[in-house]
mmCIF file of C-alpha atoms in Angstrom:
data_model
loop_
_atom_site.group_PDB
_atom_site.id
_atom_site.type_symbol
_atom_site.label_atom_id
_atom_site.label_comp_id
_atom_site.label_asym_id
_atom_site.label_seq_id
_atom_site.Cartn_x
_atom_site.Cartn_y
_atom_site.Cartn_z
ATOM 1 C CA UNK A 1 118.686 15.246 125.484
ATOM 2 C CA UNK A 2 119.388 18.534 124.558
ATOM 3 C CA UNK A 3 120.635 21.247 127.737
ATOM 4 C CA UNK A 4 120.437 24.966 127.656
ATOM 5 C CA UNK A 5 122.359 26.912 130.160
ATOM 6 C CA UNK A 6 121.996 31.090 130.906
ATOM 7 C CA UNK A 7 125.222 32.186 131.992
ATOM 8 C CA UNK A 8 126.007 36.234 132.730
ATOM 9 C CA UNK A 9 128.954 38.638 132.571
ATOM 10 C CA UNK A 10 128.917 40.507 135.901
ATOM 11 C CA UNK A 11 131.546 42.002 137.736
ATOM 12 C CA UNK A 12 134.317 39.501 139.265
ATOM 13 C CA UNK A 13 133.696 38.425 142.705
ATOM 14 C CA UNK A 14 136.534 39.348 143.714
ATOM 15 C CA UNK A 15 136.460 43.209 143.018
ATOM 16 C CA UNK A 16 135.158 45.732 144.843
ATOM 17 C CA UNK A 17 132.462 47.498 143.409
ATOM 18 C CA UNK A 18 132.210 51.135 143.792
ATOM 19 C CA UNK A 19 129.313 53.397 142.996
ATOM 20 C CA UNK A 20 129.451 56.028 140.342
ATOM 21 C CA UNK A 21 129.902 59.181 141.581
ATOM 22 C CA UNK A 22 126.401 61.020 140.439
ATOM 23 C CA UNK A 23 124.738 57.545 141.857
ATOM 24 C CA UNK A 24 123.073 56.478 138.401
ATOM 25 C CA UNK A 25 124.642 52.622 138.562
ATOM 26 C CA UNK A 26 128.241 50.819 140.022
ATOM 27 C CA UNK A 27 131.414 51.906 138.095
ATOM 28 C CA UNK A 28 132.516 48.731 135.651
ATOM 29 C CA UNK A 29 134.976 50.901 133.779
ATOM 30 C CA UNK A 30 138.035 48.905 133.497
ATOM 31 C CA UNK A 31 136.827 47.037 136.046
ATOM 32 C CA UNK A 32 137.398 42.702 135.554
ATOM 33 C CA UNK A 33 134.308 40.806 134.141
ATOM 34 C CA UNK A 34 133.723 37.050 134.633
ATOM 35 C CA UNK A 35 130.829 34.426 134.569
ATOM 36 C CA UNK A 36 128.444 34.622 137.561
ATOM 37 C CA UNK A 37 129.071 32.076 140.196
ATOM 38 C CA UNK A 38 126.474 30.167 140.216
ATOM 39 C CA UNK A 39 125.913 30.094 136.369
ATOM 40 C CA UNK A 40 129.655 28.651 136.333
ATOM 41 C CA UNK A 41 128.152 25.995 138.277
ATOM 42 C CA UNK A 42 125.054 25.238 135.938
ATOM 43 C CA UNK A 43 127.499 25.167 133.169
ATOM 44 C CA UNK A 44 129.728 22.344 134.919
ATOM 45 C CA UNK A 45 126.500 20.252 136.002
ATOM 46 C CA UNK A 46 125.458 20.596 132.997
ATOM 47 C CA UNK A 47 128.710 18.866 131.492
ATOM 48 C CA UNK A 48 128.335 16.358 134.080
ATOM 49 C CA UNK A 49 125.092 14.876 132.887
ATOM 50 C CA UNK A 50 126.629 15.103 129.193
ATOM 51 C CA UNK A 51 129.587 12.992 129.997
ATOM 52 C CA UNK A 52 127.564 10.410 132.566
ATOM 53 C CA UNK A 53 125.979 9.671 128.976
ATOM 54 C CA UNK A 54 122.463 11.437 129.973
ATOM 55 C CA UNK A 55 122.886 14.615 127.785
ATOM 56 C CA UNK A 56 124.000 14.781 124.192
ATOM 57 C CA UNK A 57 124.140 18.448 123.773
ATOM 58 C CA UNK A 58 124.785 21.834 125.805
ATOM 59 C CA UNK A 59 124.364 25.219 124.637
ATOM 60 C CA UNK A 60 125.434 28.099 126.223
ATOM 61 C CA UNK A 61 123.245 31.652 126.280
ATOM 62 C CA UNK A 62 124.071 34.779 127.195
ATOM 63 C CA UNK A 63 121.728 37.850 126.844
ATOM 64 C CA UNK A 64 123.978 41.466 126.656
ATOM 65 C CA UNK A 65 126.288 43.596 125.141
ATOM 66 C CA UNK A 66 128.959 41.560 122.634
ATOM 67 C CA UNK A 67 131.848 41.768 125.235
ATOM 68 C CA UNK A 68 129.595 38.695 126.328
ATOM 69 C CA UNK A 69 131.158 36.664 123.828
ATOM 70 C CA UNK A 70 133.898 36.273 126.379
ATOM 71 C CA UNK A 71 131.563 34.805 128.838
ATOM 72 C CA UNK A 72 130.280 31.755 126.191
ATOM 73 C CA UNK A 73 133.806 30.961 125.402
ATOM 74 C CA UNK A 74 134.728 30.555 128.760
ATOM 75 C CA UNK A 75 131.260 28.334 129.189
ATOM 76 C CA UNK A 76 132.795 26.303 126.133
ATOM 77 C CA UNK A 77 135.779 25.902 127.387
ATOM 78 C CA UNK A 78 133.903 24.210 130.562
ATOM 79 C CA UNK A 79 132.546 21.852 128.152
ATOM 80 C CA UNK A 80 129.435 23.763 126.320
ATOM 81 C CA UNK A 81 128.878 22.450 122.530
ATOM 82 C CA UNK A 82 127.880 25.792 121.540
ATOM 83 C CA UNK A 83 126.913 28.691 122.095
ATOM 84 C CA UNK A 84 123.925 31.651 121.515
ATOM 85 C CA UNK A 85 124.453 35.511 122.178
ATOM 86 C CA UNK A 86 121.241 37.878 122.248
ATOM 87 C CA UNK A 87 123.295 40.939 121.526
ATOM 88 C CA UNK A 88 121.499 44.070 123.143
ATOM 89 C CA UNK A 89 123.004 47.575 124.585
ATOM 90 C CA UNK A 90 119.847 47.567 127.542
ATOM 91 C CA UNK A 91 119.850 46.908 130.494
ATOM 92 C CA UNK A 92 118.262 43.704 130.797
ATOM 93 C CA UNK A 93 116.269 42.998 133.772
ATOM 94 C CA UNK A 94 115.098 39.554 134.613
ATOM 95 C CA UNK A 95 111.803 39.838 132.961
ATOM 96 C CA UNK A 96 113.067 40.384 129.957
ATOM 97 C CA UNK A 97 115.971 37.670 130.183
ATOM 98 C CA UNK A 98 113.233 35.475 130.812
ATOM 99 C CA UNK A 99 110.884 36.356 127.892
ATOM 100 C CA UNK A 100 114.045 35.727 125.534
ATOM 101 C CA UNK A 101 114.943 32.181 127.058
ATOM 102 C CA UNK A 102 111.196 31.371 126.620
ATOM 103 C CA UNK A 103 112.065 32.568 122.810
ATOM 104 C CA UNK A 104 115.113 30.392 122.733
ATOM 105 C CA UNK A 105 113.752 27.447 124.256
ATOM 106 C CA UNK A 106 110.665 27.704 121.789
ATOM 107 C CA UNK A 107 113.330 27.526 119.405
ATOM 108 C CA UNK A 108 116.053 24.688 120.921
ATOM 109 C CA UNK A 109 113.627 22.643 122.162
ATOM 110 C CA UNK A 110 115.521 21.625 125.168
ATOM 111 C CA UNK A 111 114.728 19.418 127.794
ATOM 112 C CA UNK A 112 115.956 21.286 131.031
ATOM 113 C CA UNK A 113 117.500 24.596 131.232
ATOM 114 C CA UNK A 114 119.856 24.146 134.153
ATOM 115 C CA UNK A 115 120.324 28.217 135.692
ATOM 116 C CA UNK A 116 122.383 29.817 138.461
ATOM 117 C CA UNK A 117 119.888 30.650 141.126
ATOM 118 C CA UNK A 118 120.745 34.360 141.112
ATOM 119 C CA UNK A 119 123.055 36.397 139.656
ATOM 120 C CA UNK A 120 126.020 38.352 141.693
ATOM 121 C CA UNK A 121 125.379 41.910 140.418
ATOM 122 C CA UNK A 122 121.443 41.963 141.200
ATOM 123 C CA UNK A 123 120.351 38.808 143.070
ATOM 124 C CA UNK A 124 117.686 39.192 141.784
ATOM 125 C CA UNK A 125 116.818 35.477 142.024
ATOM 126 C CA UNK A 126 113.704 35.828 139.623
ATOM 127 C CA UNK A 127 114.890 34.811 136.065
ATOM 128 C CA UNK A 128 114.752 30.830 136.444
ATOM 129 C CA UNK A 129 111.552 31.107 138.369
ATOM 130 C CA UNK A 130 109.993 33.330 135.695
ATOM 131 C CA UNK A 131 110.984 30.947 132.674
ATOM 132 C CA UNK A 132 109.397 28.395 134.489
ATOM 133 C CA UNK A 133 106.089 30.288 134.575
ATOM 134 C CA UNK A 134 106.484 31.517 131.148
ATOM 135 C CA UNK A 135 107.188 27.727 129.969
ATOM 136 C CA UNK A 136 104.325 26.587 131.978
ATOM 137 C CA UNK A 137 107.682 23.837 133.230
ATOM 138 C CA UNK A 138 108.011 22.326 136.349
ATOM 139 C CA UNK A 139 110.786 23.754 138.256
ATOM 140 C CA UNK A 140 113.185 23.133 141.456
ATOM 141 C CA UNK A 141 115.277 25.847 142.564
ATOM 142 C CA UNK A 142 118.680 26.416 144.950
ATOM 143 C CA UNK A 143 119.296 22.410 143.815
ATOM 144 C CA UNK A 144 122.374 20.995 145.846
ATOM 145 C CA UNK A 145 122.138 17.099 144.024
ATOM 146 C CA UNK A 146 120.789 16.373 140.443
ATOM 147 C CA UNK A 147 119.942 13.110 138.645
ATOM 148 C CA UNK A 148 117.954 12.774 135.722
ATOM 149 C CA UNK A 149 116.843 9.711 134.153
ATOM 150 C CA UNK A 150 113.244 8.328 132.338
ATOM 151 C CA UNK A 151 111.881 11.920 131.541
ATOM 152 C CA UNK A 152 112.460 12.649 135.351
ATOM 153 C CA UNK A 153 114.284 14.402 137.358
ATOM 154 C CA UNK A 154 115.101 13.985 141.322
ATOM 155 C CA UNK A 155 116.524 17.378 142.782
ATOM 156 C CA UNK A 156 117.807 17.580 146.249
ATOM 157 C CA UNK A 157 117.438 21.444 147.029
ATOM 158 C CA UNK A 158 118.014 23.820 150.084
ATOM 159 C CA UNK A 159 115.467 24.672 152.605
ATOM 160 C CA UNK A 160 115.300 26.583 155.963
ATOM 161 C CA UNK A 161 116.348 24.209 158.262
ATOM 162 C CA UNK A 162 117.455 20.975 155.988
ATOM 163 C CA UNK A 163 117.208 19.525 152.627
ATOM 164 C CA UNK A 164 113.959 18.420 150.597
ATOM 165 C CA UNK A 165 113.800 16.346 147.312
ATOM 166 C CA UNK A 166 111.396 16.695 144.793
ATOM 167 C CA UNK A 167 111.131 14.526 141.672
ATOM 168 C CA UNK A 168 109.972 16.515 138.708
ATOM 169 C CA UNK A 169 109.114 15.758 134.638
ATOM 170 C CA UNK A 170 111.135 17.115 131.937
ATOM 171 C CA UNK A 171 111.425 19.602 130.503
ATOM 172 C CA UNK A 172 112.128 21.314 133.352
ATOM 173 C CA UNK A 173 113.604 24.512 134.542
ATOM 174 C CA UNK A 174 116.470 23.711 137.441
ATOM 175 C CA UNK A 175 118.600 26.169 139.422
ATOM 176 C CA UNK A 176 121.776 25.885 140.851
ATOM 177 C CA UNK A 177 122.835 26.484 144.638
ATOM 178 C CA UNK A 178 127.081 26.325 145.203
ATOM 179 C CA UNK A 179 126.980 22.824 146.932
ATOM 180 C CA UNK A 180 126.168 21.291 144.005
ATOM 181 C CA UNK A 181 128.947 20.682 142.191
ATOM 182 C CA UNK A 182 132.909 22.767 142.107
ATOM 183 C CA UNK A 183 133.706 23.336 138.886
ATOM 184 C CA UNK A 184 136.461 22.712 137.071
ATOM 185 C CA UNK A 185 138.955 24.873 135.619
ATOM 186 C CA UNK A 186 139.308 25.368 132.231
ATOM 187 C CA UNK A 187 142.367 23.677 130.580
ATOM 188 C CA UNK A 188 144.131 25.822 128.087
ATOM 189 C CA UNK A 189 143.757 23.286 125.245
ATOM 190 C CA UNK A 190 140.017 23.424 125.888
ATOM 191 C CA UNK A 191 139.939 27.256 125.764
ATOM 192 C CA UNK A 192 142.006 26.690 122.462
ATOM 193 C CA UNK A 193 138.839 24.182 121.272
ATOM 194 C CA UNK A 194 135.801 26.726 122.175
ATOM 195 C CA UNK A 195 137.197 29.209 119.811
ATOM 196 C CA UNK A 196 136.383 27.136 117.126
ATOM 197 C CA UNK A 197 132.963 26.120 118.461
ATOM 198 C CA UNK A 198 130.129 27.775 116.950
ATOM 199 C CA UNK A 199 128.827 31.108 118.223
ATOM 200 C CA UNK A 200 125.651 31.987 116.868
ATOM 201 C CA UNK A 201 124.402 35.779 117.271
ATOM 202 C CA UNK A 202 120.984 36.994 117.342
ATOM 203 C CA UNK A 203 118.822 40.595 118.554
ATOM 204 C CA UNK A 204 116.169 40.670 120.680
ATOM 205 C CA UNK A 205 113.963 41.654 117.359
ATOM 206 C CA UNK A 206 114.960 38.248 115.599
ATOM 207 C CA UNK A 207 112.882 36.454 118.689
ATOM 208 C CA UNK A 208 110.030 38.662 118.958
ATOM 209 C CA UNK A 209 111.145 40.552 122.606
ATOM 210 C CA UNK A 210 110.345 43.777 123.196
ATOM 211 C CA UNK A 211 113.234 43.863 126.361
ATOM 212 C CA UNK A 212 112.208 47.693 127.295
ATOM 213 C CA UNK A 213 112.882 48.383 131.134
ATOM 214 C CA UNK A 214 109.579 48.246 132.840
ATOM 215 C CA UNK A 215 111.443 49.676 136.185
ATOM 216 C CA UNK A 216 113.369 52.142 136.440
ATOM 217 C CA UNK A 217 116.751 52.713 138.744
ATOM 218 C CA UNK A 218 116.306 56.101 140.853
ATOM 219 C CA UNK A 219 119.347 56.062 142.936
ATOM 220 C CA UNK A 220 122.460 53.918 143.765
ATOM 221 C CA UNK A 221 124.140 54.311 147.073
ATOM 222 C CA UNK A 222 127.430 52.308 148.600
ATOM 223 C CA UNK A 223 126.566 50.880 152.172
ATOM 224 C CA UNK A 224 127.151 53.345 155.316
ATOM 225 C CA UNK A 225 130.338 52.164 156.924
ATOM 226 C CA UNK A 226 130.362 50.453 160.326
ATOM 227 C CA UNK A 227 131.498 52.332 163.546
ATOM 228 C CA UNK A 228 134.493 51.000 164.957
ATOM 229 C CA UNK A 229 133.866 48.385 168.168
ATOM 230 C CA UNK A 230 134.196 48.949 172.050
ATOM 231 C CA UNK A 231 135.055 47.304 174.282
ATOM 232 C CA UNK A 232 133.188 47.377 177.799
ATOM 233 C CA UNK A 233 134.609 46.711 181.093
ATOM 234 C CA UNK A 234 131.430 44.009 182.599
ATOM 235 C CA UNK A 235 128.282 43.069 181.571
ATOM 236 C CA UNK A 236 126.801 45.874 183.350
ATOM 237 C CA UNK A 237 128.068 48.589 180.888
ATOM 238 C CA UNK A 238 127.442 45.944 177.986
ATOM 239 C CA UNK A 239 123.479 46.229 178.740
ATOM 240 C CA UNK A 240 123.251 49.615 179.831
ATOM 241 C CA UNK A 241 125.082 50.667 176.248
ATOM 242 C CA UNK A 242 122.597 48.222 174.268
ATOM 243 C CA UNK A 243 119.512 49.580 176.435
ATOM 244 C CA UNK A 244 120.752 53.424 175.797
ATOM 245 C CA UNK A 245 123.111 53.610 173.115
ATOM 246 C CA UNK A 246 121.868 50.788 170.736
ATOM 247 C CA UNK A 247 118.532 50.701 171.812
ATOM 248 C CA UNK A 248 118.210 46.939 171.174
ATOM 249 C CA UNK A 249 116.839 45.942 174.460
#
């Protein structure tokens, strides 16, 4: 069984994003890039089922510029067999992502494509939902428990207001919410290993995309910053400042 996981280069987590200052886009100039999240968690449940014996194989995608090279290497280092780059300067929206993994899976022939749920920068939360139309595959999305066995698979996934488990056939398109697995950190001997793992390159053109924006970004603004608190003497001037001032009652 063959499994192909999407991971993305977005901006670290743990930095502050700032806008540009003529509002066409956030500022990632010298600014630390990692894996998305939730695609770090694909990549890791993806390993999983390869060392429980279900998997034989895991390849890594990416879809962007080359820095994104980075990104597969660190997915290798997880435990990834391989790895595929779409190399493109757009800016890929998930549409397009989607159209290529259809390419790619036309091509692989795998049986699930395990996905982060959304990615970091956008949240989009569209691309793994869109392959799955495109494929014409079953899908189960924001999946907290996995198992996989006789051409099925049983998903436990997130709902509002408790947990619901589907069983679908494979292939199948599966996306990742955090409780489903922590992953692991990547040893330096394994980082070592996935430079010598096979890194195959290919352009948009070689699979037959056309990835041309179909929206278009008109403006980028930061978040209005929040008034400072006050504090109120009784609940009296609590409700009369929400009935007049805040106008929430």
């Amino acid at each position: 069984m063959k499994i192909l996981v999407p991971v993305k280069r977005v901006v670290d987590y743990n930095v502050k994003v700032r806008v540009k200052s003529d509002g066409t886009g956030v500022d990632i100039a010298n600014v630390k890039m990692s894996m998305n999240p939730f695609d770090e968690i694909a990549v890791e449940e993806a390993v999983r089922l390869k060392e429980a014996g279900v998997a034989t194989e895991v390849v890594a995608v990416s879809c962007g510029v080359g820095a994104c090279q980075e990104t597969l290497r660190t997915a290798m280092a997880i435990g990834a067999d391989r790895g595929i780059l779409v190399e493109t300067d757009v800016d890929l929206q998930p549409l397009a992502v989607a159209k290529l993994l259809k390419a790619l899976c036309d091509k692989e022939q795998p049986q699930i494509v395990i996905c982060g749920k959304q990615a970091i920068d956008d949240d989009a939360n569209q691309t793994g939902q869109m392959l799955s139309a495109l494929m014409g595959w079953p899908q189960a999305t924001f999946a907290s428990k996995v198992a996989v066995g006789s051409g099925k698979a049983t998903v436990t996934r997130e709902i509002d207001g408790g947990l619901e488990t589907l069983e679908i056939s494979l292939p199948a398109v599966i996306t990742t919410d955090l409780r489903l697995n922590e992953p692991r950190y990547a040893t330096l001997p394994n980082i070592m290993k996935a430079k010598k793992k096979p890194l195959e390159t290919l352009k948009p053109a070689d699979l037959g995309v056309d990835v041309t924006p179909r929206l278009t970004t008109l403006k980028v603004v930061e978040p209005a910053k929040r008034s400072a608190g006050v504090m109120v003497a009784d609940v009296a001037q609590l409700v009369e400042k929400l009935k007049n001032e805040a106008k929430v009652l």
